[in-house]
Short mmCIF file of C-alpha atoms in Angstrom, two decimals:
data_model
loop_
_atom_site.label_atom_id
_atom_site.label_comp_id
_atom_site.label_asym_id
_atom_site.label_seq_id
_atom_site.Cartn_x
_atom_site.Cartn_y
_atom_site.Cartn_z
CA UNK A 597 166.25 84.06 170.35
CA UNK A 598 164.35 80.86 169.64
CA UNK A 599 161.09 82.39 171.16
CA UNK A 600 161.51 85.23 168.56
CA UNK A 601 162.17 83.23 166.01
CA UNK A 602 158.90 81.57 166.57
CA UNK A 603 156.94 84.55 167.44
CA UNK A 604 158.30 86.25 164.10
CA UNK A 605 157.30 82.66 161.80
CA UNK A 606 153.54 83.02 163.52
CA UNK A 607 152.73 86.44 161.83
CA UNK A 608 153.74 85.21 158.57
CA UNK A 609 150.80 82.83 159.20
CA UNK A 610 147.75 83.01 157.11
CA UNK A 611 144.21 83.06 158.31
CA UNK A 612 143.77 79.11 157.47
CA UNK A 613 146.88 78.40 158.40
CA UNK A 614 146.33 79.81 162.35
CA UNK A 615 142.95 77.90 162.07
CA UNK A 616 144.04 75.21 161.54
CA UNK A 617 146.67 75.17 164.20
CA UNK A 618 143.44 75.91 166.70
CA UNK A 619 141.72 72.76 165.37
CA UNK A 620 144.80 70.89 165.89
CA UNK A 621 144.98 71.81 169.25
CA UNK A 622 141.33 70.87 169.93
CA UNK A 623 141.17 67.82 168.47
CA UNK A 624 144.13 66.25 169.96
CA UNK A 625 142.67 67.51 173.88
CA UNK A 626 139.38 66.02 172.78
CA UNK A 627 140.84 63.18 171.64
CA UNK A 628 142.93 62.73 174.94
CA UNK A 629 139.92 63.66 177.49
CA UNK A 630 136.85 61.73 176.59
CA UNK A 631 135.03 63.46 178.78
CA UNK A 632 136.50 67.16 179.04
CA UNK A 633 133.95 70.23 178.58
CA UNK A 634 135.36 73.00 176.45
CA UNK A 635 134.62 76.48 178.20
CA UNK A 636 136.44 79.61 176.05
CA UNK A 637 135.45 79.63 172.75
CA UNK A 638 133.28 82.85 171.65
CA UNK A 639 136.71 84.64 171.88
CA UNK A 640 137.59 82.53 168.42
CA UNK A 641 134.17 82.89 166.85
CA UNK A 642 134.10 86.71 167.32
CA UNK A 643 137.60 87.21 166.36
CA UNK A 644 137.93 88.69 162.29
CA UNK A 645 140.54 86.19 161.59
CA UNK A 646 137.54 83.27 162.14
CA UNK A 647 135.21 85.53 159.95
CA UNK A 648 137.39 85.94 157.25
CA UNK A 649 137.91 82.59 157.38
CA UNK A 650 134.50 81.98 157.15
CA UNK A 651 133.44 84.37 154.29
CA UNK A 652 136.08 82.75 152.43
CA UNK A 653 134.93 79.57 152.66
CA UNK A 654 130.82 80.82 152.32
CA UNK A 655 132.18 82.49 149.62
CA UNK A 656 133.53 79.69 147.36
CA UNK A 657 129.86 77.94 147.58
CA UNK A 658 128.87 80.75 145.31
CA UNK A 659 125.34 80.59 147.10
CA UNK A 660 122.24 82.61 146.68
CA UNK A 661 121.06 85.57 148.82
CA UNK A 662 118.69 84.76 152.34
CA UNK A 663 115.75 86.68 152.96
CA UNK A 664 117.25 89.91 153.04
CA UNK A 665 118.11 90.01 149.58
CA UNK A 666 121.67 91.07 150.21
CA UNK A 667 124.02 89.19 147.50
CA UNK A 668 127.97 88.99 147.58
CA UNK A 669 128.57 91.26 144.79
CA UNK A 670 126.49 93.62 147.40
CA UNK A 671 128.92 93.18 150.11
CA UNK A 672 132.28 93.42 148.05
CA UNK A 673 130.89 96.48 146.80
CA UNK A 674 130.66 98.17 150.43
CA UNK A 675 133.54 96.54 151.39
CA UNK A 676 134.19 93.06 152.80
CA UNK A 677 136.15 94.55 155.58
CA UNK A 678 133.57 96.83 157.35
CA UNK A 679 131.07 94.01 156.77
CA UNK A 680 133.28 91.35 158.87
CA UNK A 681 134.30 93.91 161.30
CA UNK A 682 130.06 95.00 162.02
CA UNK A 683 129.42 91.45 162.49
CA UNK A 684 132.53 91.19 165.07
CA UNK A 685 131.32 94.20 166.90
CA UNK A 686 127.78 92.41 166.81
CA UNK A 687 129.26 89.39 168.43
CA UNK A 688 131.61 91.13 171.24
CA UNK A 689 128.36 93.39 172.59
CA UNK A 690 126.35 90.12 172.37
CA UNK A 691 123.79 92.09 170.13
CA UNK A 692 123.90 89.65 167.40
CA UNK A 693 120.48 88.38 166.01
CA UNK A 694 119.95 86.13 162.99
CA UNK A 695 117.52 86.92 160.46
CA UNK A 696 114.77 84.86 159.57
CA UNK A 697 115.26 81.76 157.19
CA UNK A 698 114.41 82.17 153.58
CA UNK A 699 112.58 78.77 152.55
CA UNK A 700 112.94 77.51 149.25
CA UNK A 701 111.52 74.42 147.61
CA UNK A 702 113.33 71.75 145.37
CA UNK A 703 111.41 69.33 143.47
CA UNK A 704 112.27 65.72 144.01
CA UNK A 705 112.46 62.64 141.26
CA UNK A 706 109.16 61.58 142.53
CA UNK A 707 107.53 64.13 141.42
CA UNK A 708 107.21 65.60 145.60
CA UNK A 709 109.35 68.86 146.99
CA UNK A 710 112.02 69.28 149.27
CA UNK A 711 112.30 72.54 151.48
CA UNK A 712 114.98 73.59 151.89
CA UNK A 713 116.48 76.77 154.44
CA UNK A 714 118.82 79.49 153.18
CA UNK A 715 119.93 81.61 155.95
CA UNK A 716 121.37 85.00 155.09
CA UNK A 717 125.03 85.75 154.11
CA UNK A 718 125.49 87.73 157.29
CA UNK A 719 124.88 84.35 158.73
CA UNK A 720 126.47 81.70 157.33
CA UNK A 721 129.54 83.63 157.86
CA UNK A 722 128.59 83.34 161.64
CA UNK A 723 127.58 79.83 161.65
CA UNK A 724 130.73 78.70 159.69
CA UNK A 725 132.91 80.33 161.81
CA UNK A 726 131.43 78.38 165.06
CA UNK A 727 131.45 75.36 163.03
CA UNK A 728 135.17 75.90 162.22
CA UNK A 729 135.61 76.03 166.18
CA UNK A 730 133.46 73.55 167.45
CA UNK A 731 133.82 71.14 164.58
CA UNK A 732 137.14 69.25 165.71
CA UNK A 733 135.96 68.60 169.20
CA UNK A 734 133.05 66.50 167.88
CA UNK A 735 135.06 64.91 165.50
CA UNK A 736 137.45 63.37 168.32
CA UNK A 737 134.57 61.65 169.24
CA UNK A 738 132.76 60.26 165.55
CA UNK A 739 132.39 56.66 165.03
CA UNK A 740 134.81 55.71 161.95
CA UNK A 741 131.13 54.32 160.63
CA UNK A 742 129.80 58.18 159.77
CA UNK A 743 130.97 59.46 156.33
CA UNK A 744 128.43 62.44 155.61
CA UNK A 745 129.53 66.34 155.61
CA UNK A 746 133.07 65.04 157.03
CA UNK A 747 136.15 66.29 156.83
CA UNK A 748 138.69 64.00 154.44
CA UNK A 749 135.48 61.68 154.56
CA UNK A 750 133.01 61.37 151.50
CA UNK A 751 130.11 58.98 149.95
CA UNK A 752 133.28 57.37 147.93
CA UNK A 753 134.95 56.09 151.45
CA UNK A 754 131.41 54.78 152.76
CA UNK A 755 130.72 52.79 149.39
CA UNK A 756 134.01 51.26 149.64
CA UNK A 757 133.30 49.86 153.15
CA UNK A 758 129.96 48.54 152.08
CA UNK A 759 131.23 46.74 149.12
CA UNK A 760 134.38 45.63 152.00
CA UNK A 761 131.89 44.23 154.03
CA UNK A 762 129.76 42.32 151.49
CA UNK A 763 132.93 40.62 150.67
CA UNK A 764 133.31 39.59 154.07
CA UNK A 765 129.96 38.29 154.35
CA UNK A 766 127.58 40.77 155.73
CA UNK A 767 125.13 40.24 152.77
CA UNK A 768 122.38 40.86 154.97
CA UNK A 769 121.44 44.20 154.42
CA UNK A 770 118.68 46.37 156.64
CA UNK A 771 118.09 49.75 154.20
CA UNK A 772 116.82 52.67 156.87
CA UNK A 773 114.99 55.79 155.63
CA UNK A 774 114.38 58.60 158.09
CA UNK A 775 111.13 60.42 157.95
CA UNK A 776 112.21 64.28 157.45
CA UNK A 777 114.98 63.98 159.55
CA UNK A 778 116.33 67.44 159.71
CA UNK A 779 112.94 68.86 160.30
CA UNK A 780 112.33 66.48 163.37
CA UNK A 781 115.48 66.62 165.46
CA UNK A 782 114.25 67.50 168.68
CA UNK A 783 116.10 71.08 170.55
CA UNK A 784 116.00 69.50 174.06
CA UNK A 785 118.11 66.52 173.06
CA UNK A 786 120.37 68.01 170.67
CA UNK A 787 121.68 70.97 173.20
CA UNK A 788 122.04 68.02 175.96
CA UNK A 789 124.25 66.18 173.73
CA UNK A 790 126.22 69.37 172.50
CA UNK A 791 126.15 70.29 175.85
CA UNK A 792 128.13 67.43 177.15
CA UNK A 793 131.24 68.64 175.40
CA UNK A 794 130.80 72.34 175.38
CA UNK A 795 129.72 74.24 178.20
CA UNK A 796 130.31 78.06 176.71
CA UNK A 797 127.36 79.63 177.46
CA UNK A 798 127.58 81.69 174.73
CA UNK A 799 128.27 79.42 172.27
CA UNK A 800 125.54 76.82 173.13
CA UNK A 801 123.32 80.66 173.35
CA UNK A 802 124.62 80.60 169.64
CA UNK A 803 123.37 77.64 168.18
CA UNK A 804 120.06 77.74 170.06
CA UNK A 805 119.09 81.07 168.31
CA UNK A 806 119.75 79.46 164.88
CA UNK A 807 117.47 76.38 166.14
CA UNK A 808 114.67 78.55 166.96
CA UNK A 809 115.41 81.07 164.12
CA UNK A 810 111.92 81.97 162.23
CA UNK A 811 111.02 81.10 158.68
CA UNK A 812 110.21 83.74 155.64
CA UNK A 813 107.84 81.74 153.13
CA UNK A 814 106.14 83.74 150.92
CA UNK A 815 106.80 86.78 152.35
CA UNK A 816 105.30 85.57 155.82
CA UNK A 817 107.38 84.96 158.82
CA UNK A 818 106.17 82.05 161.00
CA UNK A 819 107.84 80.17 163.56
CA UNK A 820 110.71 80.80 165.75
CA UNK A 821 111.23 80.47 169.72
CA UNK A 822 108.19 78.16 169.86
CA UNK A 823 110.22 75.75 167.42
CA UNK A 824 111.08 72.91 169.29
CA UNK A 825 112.72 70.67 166.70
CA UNK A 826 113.99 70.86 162.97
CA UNK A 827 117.24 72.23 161.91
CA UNK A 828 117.14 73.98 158.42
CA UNK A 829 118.43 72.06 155.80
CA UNK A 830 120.45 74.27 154.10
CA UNK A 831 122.08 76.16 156.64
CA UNK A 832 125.72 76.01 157.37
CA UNK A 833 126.26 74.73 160.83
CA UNK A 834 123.12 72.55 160.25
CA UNK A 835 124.77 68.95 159.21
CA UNK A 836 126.82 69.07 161.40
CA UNK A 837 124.49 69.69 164.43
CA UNK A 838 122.59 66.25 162.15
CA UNK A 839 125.93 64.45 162.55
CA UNK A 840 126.20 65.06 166.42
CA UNK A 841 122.63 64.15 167.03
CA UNK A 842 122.91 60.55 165.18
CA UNK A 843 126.62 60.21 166.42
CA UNK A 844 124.58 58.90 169.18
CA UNK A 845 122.91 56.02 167.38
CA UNK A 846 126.18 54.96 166.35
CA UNK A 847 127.62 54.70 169.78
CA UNK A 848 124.81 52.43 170.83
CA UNK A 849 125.58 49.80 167.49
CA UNK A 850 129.36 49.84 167.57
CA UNK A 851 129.42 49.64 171.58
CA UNK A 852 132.03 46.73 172.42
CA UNK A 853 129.67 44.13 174.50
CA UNK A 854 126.36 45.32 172.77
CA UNK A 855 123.79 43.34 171.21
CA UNK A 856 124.73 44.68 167.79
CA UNK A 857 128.28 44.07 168.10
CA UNK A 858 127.83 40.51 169.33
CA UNK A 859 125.82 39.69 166.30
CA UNK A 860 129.05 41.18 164.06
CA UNK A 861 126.14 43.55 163.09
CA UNK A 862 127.58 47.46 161.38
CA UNK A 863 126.58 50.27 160.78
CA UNK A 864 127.65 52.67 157.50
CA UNK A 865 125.75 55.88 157.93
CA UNK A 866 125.94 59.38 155.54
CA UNK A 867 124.06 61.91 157.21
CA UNK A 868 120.65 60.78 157.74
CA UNK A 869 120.79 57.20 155.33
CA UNK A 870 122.14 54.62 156.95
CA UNK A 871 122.26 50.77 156.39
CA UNK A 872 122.86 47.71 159.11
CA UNK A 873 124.86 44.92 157.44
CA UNK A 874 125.51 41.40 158.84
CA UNK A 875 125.48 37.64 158.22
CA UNK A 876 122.14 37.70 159.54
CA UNK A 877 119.91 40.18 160.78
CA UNK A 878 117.20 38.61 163.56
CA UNK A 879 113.53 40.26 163.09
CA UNK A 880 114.38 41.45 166.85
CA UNK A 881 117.21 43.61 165.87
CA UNK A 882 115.25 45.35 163.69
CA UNK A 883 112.68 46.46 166.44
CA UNK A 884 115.66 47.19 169.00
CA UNK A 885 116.58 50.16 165.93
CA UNK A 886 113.02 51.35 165.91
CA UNK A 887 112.52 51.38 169.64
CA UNK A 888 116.31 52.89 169.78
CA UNK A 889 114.95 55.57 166.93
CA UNK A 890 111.70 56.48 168.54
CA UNK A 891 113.43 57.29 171.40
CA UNK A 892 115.00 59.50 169.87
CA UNK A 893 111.72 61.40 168.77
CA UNK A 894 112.84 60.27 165.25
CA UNK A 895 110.74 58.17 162.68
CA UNK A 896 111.48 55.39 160.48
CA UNK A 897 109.96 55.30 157.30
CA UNK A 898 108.34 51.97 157.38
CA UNK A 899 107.47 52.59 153.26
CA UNK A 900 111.27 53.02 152.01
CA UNK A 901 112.81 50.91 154.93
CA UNK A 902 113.57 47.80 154.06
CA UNK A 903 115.71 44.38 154.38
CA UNK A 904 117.53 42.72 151.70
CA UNK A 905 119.94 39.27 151.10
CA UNK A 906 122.26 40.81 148.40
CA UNK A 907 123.29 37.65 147.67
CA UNK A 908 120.12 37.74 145.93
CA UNK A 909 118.59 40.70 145.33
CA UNK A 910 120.20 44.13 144.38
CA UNK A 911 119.68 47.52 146.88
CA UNK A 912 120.66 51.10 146.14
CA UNK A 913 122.52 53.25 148.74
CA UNK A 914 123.60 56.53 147.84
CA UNK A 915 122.90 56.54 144.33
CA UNK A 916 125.25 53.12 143.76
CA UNK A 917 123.47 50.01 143.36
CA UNK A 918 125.06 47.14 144.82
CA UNK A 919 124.42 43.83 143.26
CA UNK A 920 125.97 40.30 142.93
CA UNK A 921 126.46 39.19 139.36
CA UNK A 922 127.83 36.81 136.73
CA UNK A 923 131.08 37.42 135.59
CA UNK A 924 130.93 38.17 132.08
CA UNK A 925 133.79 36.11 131.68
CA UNK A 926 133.30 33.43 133.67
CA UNK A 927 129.41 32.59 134.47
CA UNK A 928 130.49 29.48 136.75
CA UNK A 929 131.86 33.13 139.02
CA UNK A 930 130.05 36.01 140.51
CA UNK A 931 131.39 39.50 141.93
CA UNK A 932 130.26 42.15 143.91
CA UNK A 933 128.79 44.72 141.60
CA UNK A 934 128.85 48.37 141.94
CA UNK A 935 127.40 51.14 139.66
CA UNK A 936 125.62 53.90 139.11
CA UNK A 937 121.53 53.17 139.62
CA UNK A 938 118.93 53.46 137.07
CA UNK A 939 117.67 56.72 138.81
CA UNK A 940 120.77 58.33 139.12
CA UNK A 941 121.23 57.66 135.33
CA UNK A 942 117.67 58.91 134.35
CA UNK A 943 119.13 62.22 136.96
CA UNK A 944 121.71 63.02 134.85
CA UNK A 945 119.89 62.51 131.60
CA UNK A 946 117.25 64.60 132.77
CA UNK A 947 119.88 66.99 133.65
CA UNK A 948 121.51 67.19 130.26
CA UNK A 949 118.51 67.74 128.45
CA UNK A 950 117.48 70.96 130.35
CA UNK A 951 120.69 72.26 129.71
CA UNK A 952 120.36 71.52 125.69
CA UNK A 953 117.37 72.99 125.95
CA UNK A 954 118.04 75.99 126.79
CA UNK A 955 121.56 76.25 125.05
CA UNK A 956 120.40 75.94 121.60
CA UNK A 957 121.92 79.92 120.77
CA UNK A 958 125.22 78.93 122.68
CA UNK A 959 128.70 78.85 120.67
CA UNK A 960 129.96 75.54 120.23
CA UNK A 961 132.44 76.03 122.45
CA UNK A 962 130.31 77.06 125.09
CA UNK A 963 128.38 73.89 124.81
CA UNK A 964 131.14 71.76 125.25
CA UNK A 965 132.06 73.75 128.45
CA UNK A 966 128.77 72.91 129.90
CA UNK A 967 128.05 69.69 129.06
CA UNK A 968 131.73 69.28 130.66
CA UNK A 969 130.73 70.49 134.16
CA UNK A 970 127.70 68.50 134.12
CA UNK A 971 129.21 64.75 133.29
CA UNK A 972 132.86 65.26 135.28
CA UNK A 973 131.47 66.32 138.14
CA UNK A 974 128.76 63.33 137.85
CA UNK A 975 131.43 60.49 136.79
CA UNK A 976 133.68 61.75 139.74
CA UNK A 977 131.25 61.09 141.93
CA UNK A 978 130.51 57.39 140.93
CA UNK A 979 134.10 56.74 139.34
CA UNK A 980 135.60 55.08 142.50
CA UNK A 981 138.87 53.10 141.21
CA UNK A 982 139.05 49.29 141.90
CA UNK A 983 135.25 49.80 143.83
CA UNK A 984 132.80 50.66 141.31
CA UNK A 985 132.13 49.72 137.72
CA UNK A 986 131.18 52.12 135.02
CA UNK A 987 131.90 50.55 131.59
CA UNK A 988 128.42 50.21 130.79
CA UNK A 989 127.19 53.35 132.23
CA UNK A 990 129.39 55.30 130.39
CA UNK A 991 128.63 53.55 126.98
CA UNK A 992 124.82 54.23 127.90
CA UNK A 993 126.06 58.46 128.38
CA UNK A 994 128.08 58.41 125.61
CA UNK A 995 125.35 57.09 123.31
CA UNK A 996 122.85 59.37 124.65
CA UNK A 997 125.06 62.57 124.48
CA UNK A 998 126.01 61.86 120.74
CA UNK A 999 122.39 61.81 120.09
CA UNK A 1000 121.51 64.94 121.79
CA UNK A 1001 124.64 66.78 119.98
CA UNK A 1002 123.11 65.68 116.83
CA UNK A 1003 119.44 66.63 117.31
CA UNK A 1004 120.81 69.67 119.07
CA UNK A 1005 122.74 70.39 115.33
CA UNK A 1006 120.17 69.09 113.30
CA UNK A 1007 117.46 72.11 115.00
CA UNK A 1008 120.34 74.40 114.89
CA UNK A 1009 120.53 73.89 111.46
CA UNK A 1010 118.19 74.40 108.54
CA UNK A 1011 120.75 72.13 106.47
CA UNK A 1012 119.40 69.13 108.44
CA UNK A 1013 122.43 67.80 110.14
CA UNK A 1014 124.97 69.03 107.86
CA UNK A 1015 126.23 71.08 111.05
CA UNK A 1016 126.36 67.49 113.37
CA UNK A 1017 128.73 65.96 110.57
CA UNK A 1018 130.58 69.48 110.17
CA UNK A 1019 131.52 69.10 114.31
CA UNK A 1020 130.78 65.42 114.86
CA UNK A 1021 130.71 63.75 117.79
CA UNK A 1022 134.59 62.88 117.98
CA UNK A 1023 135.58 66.19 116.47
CA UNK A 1024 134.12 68.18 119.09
CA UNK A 1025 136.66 65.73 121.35
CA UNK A 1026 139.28 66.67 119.08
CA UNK A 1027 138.61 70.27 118.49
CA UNK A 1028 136.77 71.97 121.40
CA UNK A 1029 137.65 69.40 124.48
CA UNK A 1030 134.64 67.50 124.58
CA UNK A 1031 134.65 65.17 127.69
CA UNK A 1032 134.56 61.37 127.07
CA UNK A 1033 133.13 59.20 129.47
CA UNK A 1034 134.31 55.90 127.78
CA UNK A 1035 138.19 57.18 127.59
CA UNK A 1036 138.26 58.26 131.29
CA UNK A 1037 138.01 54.80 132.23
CA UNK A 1038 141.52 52.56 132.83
CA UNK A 1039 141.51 49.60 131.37
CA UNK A 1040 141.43 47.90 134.74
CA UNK A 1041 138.19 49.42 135.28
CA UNK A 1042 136.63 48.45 132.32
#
């Protein structure tokens, strides 16, 4: 009776739900066998209930079509059903082939580009779905250290431990920059180290096609199975296959007994930027990281690498800057600072002028929806409660935004500015919702 009770509770699951039950289960037998080699898992990313999952998720990024062109209006048109179920069949007769990367450029606040790889819809469905499966084995094994493209983990948890371990001490700061790390991440490597957990043929056949998958630029296709390093970035299942790669780097500087550890020296790594922070960092443990880093056919940038006392001068990590001031209230005491950088300011500045720009015909209302999205979304990023301070950051937005509303008014108008008073600044709070940086603060955090 039990057994059908249970049996009849299981197909009232939802797709998440059972997926999450299979992560479960993973993650606590990786957790308990260091060392065990998962062997059956193509079953789970060929099954629908994995692809659904998947779309779902792909989905709610909302991103923009690969190389072929095909969109998700496209698909929900045909019919999300028979798409899933094609790509299932695909992945059963082990005909499936991705298509060729779409590469994109971004530019970059110094003025150089970023490329960037979009696979197709078709798949990122694919790749998420193997990521959903192979995801929790590798996290069993993460240092607590990593905080990039985690799950439960974010840039707000690694900030807090750096500004945790400058109040313990570890002032000495050593500020690594990888040179295109996602383009250099050598194949051989990579597979050994995935392969050391997962021995699924197919799987591990999975994730090599996407590493040698070809790239469309310009309408030319170049690449593919000569590639012998670079992961798109971009692609789904790409930061995590980053995460597993560097995982390794962290083993070697939190290993109990190593040099690192002896020196009280850690690590706090998201992604591919990563600092070393101690009471002192030797000129030898510096060249132990490079030698460690070139052999792993990675590259330090020498230029943007560099090694600061905080005690007495400021760094930037992550967009923060971390600096130790004055009190304002007490210049006989100092505190560990923590706000928003100068270029991450200028960012969103830059940001909110495109979008007046172009909004100049918008409703009212439609402007305040907008500039919304843009300056939540940035002051929950950097708004980190008892950790970072944004009193006069916000001051600095809300100055500049009131200025923008009333130039935007004043051209919107050919009654200069009569508009701008009309639907002042603090009306437009009242009225139509405008965001306020200055009143989202608590007063313990101003």
């Amino acid at each position: 009776m039990e057994r059908i009770l249970q049996t009849e509770a299981e197909c009232h699951l939802t797709d998440w739900e059972r997926v999450r039950d299979f992560q479960r289960k993973l993650y606590r037998k990786a957790k308990q066998e260091k060392d065990f080699r998962f062997y059956v898992l193509y079953d789970k990313v060929c099954s629908e209930r994995f692809l659904r999952e998947g779309y779902r998720k792909v989905r709610a990024n909302n991103g923009s079509p690969g190389a072929d062109g095909i969109s998700f209006e496209e698909i929900e048109r045909e019919g999300t059903e028979n798409f899933l179920q094609v790509i299932a069949e695909e992945l059963r007769n082990e005909t499936y082939k991705p298509s060729p990367v779409l590469r994109v450029y971004i530019g970059k606040t110094n003025g150089k580009l970023r490329s960037l790889g979009i696979p197709t819809i078709r798949d990122r469905i694919v790749q998420m779905a193997c990521k959903l499966v192979i995801e929790p084995i590798f996290e069993a094994d993460f240092e607590d250290s990593s905080y990039g493209f985690r799950p439960k983990r974010s840039a707000g948890d690694a900030v807090t431990k750096i500004k945790e371990n400058l109040k313990n001490g570890a002032a000495e700061v050593f500020d690594a920059d990888l040179s295109a790390y996602f383009d250099t991440i050598p194949h051989d490597n990579l597979m050994k180290l995935i392969g050391m957990r997962i021995s699924d043929r197919k799987v591990l056949h999975l994730i090599k096609m996407w590493l040698k998958t070809p790239i469309c630029e310009n309408g030319r296709i170049h690449g593919g199975k000569k590639n012998k390093k670079g992961t798109p970035q971009g692609g789904v299942i790409s930061p995590l296959l980053a995460n597993i790669y560097l995982h390794l780097m962290d083993k070697i500087i939190n290993k109990e007994g190593g040099i690192f550890r002896q020196l009280g020296i850690k690590i706090v790594r998201y992604a591919d930027d990563f600092i070393l922070m101690g009471k002192a960092l030797p000129a030898y443990i510096t060249e132990k990281l490079n030698l460690m880093i070139s052999r792993m056919k990675l590259t330090l940038n020498e230029e943007k690498s560099r090694q600061v006392n905080a005690y007495k001068e400021a760094f930037d990590f992550l967009g923060f800057t971390f600096s130790y001031d004055r009190s304002l209230y007490n210049p006989k005491q100092r505190y560990w600072n923590v706000r928003p950088s100068k270029k991450s300011e200028n960012k969103l500045r830059e940001k909110l002028r495109k979008y007046f720009v172009g909004c100049r015909h918008y409703t009212t209302e439609k402007v305040v929806k907008g500039i919304n999205l843009i300056t939540r979304g940035w002051l929950n990023y950097f708004h980190i409660p008892k950790v970072s301070y944004l009193r006069k950051s916000c001051e600095n937005l809300e100055y500049y935004m009131e200025r923008k509303f009333y130039r935007h008014f004043a051209k919107k108008s050919q009654r200069k500015c009569r508009l701008f008073h009309k639907c002042g600044f603090v009306r437009q709070m009242e009225k139509y919702g405008l965001f306020s940086p200055i009143r989202m603060l608590k007063p313990a955090n101003a």
